[in-house]
PDB file of C-alpha atoms in Angstrom:
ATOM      1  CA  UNK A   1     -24.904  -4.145  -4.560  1.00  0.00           C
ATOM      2  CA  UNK A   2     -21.315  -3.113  -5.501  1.00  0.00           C
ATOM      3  CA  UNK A   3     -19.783  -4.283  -2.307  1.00  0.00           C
ATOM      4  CA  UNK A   4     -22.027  -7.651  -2.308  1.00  0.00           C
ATOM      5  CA  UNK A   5     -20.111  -7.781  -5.411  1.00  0.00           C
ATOM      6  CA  UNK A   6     -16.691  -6.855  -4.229  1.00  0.00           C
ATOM      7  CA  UNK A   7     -16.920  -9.404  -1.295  1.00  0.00           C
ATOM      8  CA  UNK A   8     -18.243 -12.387  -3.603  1.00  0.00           C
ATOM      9  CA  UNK A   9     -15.452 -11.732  -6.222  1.00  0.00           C
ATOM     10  CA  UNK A  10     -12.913 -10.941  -3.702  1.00  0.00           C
ATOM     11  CA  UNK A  11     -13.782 -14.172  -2.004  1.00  0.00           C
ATOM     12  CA  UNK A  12     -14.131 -16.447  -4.620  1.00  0.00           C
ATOM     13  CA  UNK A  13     -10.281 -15.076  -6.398  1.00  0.00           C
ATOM     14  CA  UNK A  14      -8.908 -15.205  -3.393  1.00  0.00           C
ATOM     15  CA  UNK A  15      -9.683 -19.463  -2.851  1.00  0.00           C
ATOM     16  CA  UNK A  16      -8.747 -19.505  -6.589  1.00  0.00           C
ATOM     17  CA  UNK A  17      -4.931 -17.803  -5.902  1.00  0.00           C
ATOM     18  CA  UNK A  18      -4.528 -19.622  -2.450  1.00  0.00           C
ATOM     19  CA  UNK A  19      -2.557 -22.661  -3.766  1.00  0.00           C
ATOM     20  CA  UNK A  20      -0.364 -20.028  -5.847  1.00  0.00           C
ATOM     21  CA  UNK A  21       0.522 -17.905  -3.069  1.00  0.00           C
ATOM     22  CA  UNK A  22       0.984 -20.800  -0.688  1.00  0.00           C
ATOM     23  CA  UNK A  23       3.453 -21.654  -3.132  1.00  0.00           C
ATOM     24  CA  UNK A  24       5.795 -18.249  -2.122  1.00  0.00           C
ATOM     25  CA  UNK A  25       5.307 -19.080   2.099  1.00  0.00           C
ATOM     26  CA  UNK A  26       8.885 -21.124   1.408  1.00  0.00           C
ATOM     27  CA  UNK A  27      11.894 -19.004   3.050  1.00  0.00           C
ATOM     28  CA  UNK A  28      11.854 -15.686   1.215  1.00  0.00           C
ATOM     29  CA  UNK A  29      15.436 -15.229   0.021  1.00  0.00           C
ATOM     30  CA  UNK A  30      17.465 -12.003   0.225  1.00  0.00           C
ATOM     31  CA  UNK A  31      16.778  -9.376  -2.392  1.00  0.00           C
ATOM     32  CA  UNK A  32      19.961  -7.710  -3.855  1.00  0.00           C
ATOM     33  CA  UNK A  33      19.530  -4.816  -5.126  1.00  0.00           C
ATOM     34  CA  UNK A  34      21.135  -3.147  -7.344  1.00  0.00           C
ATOM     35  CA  UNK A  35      23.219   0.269  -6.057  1.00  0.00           C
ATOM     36  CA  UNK A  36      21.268   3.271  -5.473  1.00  0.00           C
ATOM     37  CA  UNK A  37      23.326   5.145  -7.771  1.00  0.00           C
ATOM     38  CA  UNK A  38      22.039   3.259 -10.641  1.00  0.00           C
ATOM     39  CA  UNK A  39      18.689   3.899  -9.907  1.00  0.00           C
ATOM     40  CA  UNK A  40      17.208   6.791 -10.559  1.00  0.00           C
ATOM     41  CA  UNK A  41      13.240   6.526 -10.190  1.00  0.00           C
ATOM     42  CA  UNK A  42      10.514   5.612  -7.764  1.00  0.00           C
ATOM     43  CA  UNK A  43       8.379   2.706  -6.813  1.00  0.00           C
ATOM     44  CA  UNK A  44       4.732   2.874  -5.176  1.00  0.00           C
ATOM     45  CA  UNK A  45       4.182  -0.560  -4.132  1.00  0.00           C
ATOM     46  CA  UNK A  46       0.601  -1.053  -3.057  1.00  0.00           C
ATOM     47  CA  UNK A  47      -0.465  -4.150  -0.939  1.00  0.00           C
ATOM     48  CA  UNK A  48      -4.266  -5.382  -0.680  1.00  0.00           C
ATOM     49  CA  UNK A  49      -4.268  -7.653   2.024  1.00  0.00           C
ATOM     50  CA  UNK A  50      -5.830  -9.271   4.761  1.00  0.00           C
ATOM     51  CA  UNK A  51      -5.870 -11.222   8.409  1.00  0.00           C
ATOM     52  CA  UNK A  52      -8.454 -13.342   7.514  1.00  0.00           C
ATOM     53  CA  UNK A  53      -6.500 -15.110   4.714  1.00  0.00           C
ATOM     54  CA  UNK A  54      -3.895 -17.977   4.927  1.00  0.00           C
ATOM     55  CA  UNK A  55      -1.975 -16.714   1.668  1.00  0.00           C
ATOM     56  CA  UNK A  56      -1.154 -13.231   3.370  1.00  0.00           C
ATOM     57  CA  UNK A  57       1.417 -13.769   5.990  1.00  0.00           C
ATOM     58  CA  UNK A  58       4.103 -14.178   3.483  1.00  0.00           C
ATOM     59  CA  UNK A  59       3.474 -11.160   1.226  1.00  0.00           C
ATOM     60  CA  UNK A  60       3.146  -9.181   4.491  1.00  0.00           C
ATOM     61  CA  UNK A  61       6.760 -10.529   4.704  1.00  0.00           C
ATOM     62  CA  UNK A  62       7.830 -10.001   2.142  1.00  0.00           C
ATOM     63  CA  UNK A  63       7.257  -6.258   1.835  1.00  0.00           C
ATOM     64  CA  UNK A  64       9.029  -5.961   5.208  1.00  0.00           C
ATOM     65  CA  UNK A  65      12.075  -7.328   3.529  1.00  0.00           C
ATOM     66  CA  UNK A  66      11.859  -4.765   0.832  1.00  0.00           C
ATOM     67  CA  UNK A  67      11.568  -2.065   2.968  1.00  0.00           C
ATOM     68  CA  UNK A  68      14.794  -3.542   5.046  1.00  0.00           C
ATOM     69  CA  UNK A  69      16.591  -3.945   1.441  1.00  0.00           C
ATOM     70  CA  UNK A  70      15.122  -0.941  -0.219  1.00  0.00           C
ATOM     71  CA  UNK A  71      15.432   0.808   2.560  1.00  0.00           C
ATOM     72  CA  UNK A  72      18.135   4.250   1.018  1.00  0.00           C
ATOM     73  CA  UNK A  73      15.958   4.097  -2.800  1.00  0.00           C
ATOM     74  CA  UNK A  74      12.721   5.330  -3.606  1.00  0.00           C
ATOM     75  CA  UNK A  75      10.115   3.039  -2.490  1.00  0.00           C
ATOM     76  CA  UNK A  76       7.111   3.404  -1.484  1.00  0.00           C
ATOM     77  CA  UNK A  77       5.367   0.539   0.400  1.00  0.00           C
ATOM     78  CA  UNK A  78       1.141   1.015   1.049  1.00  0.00           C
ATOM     79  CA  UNK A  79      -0.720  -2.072   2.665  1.00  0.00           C
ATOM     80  CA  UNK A  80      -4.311  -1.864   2.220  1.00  0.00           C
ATOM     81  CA  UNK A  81      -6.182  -4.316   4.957  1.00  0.00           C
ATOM     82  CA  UNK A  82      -9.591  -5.289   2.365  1.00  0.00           C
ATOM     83  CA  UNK A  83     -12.892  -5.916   4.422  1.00  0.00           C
ATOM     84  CA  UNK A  84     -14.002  -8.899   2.043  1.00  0.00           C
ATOM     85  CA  UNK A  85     -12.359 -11.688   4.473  1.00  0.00           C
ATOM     86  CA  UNK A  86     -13.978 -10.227   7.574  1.00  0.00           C
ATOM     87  CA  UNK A  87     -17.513 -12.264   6.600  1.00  0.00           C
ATOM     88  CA  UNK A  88     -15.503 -15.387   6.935  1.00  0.00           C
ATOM     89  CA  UNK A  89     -14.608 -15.996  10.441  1.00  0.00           C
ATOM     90  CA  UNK A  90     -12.583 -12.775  11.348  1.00  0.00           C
ATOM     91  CA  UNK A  91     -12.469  -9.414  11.343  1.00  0.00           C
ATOM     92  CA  UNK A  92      -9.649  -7.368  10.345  1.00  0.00           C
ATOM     93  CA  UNK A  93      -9.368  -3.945  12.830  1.00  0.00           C
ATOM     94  CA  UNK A  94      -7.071  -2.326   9.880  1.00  0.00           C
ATOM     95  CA  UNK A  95      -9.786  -3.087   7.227  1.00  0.00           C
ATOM     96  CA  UNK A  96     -12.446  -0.669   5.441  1.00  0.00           C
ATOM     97  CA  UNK A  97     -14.611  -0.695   2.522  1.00  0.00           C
ATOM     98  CA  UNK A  98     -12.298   1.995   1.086  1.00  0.00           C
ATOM     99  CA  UNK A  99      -9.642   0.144   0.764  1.00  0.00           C
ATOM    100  CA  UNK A 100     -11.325  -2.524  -0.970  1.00  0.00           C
ATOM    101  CA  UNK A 101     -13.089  -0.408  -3.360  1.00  0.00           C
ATOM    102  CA  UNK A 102      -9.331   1.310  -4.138  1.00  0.00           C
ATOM    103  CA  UNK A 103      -8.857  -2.813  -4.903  1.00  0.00           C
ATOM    104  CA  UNK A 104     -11.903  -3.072  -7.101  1.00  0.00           C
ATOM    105  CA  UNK A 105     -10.861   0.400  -9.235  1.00  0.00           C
ATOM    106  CA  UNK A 106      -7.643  -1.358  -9.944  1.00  0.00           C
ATOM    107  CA  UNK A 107      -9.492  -4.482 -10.552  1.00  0.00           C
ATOM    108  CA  UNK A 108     -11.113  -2.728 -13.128  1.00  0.00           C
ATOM    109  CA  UNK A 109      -8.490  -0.234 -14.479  1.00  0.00           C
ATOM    110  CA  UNK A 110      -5.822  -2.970 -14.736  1.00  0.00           C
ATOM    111  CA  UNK A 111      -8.429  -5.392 -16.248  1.00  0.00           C
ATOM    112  CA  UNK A 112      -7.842  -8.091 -13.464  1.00  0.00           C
ATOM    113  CA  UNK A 113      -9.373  -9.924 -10.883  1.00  0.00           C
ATOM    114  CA  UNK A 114      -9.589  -9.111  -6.958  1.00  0.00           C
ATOM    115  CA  UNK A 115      -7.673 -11.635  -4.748  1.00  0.00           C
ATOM    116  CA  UNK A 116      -5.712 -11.124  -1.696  1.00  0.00           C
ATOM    117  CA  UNK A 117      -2.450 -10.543  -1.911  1.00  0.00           C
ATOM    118  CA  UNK A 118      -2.476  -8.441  -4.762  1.00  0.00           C
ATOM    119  CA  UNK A 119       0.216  -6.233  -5.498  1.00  0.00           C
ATOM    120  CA  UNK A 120       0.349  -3.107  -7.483  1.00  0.00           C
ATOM    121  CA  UNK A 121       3.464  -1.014  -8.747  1.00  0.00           C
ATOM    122  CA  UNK A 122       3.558   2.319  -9.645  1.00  0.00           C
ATOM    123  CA  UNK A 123      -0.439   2.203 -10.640  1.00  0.00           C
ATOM    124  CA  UNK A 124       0.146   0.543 -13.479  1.00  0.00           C
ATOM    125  CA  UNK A 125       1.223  -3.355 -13.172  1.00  0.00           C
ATOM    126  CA  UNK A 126      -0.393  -6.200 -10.820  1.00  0.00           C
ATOM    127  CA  UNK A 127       1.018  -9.123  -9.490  1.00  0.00           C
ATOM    128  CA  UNK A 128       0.448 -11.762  -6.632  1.00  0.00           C
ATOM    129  CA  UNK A 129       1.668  -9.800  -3.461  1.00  0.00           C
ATOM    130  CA  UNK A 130       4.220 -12.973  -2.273  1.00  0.00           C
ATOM    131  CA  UNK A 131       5.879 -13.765  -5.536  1.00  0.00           C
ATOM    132  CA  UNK A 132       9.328 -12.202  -4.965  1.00  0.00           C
ATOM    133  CA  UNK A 133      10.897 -12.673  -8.316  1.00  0.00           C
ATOM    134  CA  UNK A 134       8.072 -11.089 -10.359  1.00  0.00           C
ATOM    135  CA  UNK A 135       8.206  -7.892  -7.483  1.00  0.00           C
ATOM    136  CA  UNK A 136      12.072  -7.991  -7.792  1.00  0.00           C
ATOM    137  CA  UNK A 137      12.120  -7.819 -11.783  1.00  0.00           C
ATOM    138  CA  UNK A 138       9.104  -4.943 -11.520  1.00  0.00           C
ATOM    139  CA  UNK A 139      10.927  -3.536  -8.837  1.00  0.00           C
ATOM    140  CA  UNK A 140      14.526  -2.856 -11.196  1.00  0.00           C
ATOM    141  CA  UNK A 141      12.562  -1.922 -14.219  1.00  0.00           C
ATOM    142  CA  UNK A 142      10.874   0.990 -12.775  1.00  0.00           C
ATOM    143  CA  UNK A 143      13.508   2.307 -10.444  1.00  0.00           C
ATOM    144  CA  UNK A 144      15.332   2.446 -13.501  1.00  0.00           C
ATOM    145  CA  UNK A 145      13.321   5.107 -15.114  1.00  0.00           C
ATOM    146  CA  UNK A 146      14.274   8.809 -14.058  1.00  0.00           C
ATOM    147  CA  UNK A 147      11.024  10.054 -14.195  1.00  0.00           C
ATOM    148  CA  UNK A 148       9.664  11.491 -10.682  1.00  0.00           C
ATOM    149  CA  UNK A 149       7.548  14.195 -10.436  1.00  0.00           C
ATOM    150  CA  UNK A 150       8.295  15.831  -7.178  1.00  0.00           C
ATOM    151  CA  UNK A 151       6.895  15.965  -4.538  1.00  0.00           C
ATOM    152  CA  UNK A 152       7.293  17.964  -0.999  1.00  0.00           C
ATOM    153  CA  UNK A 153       6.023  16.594   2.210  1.00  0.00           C
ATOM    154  CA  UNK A 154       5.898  18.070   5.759  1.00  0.00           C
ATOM    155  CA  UNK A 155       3.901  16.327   8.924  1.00  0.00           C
ATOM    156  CA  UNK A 156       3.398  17.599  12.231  1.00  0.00           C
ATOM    157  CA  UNK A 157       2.016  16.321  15.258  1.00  0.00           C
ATOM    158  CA  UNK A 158      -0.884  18.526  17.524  1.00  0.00           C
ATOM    159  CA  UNK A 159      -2.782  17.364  20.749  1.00  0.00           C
ATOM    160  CA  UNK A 160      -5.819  16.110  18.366  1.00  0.00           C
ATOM    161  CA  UNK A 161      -4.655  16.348  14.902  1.00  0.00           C
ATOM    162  CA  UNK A 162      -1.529  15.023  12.434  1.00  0.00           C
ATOM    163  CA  UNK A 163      -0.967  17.942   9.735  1.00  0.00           C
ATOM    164  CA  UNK A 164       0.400  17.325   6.370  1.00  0.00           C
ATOM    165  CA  UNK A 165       1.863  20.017   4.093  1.00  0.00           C
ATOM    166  CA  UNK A 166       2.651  19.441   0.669  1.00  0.00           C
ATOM    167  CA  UNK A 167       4.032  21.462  -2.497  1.00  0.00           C
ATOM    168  CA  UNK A 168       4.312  20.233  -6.162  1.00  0.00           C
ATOM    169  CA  UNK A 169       4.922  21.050  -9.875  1.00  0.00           C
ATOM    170  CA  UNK A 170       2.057  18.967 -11.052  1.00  0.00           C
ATOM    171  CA  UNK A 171      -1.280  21.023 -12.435  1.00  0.00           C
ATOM    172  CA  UNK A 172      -2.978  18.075 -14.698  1.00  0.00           C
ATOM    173  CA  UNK A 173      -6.640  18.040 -13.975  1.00  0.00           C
ATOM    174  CA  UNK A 174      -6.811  14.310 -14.400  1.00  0.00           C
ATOM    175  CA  UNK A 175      -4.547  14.006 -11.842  1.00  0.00           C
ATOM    176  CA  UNK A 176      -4.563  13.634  -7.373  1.00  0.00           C
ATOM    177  CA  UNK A 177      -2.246  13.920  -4.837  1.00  0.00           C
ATOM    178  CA  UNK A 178      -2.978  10.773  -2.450  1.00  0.00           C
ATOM    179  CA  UNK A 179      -1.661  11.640   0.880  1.00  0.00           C
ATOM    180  CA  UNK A 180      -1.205   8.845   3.338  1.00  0.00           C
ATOM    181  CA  UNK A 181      -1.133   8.057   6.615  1.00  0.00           C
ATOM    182  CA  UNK A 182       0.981   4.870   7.198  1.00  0.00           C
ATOM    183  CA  UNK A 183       1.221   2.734  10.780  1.00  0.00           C
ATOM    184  CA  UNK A 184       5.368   1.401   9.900  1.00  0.00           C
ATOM    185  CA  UNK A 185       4.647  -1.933  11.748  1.00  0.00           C
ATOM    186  CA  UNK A 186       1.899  -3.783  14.357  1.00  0.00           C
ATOM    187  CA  UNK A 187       0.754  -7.006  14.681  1.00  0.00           C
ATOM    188  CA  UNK A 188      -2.431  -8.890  15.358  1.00  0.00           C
ATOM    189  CA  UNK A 189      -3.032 -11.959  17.368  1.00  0.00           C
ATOM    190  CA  UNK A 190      -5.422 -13.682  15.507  1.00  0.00           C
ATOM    191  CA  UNK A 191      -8.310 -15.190  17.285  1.00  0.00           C
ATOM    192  CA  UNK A 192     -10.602 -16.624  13.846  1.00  0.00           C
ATOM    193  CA  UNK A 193     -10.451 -17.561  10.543  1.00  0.00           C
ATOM    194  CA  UNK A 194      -7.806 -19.258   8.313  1.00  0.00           C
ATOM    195  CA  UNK A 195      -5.012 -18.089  10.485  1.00  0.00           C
ATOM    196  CA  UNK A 196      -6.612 -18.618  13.837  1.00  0.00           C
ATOM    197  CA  UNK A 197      -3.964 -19.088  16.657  1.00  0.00           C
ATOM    198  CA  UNK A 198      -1.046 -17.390  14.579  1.00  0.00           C
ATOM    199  CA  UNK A 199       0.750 -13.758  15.351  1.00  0.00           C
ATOM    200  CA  UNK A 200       0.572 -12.014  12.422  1.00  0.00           C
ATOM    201  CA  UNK A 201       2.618  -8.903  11.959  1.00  0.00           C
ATOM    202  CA  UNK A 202       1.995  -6.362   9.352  1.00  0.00           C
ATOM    203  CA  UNK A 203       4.404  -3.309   7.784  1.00  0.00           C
ATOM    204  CA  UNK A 204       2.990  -0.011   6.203  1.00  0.00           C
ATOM    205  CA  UNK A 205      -0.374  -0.003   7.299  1.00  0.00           C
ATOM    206  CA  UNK A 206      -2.590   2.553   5.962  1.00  0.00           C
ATOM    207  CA  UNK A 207      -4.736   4.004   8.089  1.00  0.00           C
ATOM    208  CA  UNK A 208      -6.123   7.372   6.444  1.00  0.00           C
ATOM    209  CA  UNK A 209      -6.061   8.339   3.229  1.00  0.00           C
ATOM    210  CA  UNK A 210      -6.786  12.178   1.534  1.00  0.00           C
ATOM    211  CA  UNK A 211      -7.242  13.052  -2.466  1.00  0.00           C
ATOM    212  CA  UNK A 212      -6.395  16.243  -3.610  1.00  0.00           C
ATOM    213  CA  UNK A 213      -7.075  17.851  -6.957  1.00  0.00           C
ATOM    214  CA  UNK A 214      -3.979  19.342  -8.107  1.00  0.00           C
ATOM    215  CA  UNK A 215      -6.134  21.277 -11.102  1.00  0.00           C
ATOM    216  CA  UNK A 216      -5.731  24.516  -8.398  1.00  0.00           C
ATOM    217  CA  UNK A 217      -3.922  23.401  -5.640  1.00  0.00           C
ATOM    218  CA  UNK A 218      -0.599  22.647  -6.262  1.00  0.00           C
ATOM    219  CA  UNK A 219       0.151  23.651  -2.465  1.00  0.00           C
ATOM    220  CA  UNK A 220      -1.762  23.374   0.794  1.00  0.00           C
ATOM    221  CA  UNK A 221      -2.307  21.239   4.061  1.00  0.00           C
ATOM    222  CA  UNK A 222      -4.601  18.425   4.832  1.00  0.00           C
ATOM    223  CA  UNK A 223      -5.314  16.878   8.582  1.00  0.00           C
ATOM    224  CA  UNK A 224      -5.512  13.324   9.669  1.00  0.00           C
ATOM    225  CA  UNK A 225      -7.072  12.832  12.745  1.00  0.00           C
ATOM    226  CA  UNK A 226      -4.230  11.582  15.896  1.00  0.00           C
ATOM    227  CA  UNK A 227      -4.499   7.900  16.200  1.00  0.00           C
ATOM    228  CA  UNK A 228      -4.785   6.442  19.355  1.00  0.00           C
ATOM    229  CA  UNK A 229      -1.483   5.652  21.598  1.00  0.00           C
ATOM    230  CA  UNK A 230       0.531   7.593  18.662  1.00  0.00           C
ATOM    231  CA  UNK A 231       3.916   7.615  18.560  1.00  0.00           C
ATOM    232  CA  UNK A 232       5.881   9.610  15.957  1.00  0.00           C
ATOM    233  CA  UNK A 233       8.589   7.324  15.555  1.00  0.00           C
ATOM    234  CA  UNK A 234       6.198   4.322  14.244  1.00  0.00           C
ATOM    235  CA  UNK A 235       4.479   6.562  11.688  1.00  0.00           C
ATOM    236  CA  UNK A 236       5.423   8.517   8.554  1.00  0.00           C
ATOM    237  CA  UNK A 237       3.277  10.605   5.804  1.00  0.00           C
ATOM    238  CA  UNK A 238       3.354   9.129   1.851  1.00  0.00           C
ATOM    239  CA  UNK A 239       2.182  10.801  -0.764  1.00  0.00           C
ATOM    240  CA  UNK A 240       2.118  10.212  -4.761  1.00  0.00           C
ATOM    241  CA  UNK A 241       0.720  11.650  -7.536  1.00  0.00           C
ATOM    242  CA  UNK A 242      -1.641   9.660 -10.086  1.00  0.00           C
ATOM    243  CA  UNK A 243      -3.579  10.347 -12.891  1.00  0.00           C
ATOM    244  CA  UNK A 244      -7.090   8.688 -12.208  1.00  0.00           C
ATOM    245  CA  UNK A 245      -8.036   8.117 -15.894  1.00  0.00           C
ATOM    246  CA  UNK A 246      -5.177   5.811 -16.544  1.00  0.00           C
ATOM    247  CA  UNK A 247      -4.028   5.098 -12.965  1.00  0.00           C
ATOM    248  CA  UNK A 248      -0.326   6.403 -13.276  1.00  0.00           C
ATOM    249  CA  UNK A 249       1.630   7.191 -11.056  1.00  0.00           C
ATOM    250  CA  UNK A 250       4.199   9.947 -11.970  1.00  0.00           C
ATOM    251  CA  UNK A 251       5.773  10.924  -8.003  1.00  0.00           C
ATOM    252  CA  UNK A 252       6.324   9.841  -4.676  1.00  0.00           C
ATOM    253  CA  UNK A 253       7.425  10.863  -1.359  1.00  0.00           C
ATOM    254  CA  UNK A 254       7.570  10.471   2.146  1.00  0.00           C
ATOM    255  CA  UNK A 255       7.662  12.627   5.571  1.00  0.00           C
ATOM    256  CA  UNK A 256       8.556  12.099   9.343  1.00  0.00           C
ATOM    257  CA  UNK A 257       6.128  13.643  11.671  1.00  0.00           C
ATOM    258  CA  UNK A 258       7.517  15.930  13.942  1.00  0.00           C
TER     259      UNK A 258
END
């Protein structure tokens, strides 16, 4: 009943915000940043997107611009493929009901509603995943504040398995260590639904993800199973700390995988 839910909502938001989104698919102009030396903190910049919808494509975009531009700060770019579009004439091969019930605890954390692209920063603030100037004013507020809780990351590469090691400070109870594994870039050719015939490519894909309690692990090593035709230099580790009552998140960081 929840995901019958999830995929009605999701559906009927996302027709709602097309004509919004649409709206961003003009040229996405450079981001300027400001210098790295005045900015201090972190950003965790979590996409919920999808193939099967029209408004997508630019927010995927966009988030490969930030990376580009963003590229020596601290940020943190997630894309979550939803499964709520694949119903609707195609389905997306980097979706899972996970990722759109990580969507729908947002949706009800943040008190808003679940459309495609939806972006969320640092846990805490949601906006449409395409508009650039609302992500570019989120983007200096936060890097602005010092605050990072750190956290260590190792990854290493085995014949059937991807190991992560991590180490942190943090020992709240209410709080996880999400540890990610990320896909840097692919790209689909779409054969159905609202962007039938079109290439789409995609950036920070997130493929597996593992929740730690922190209450008496503060150190340790999780696995990720080896995807198929892996190659180290197209994949990285992320992991951030966030407290699941209020959906905070207080660090960030990311590994190679050796």
């Amino acid at each position: 009943m929840i995901l019958k839910n999830l995929i009605s909502v999701g559906a009927f938001t996302a027709l709602m915000f097309a004509a919004s989104a649409f709206a961003q698919k003009e040229e996405i102009k450079k981001i300027k940043p400001v210098s790295p030396s005045e900015n201090k903190g972190f950003a965790v910049l979590e996409l919920f997107t999808s193939e099967g919808c029209s408004s997508c494509p630019p927010a995927d975009e966009l988030m490969e611009q930030i990376e580009k531009e963003y590229g020596n700060q601290q940020v943190f770019i997630l894309s979550y493929h939803v499964d709520y579009w694949n119903r609707l004439g195609w389905k997306d091969r980097f979706s899972s009901a996970e990722n759109s019930q990580r969507q729908q605890w947002y949706s009800r954390l943040l008190q808003s509603q679940t459309y495609t692209p939806q972006l969320v920063v640092n846990g805490k603030k949601e906006l449409v995943g395409s508009d650039r100037n609302s992500i570019e004013n989120a983007l200096q507020h936060v890097l602005a504040d010092p605050k990072n809780t750190p956290v260590n990351l190792s990854a290493k590469e085995s014949q059937k398995t991807i190991t992560a090691s991590y180490k942190t400070t943090e020992t709240d109870s209410q709080s996880k260590l999400l540890i990610s594994l990320i896909e840097k870039k692919s790209s689909t050719q779409v054969g159905g639904g609202e962007n039938e015939g079109h290439r789409l490519q995609h950036w920070q894909i997130v493929h597996q993800q593992e929740q730690i309690s922190l209450k008496d692990h503060s150190e340790g090593t999780v696995y990720f199973k080896l995807p198929d035709n892996f190659s180290s230099e197209n994949w990285e580790i992320i992991g951030f700390i966030q407290n699941l009552k209020t959906g905070k998140i207080s660090g960030a960081s990311k590994s190679l995988i050796q």
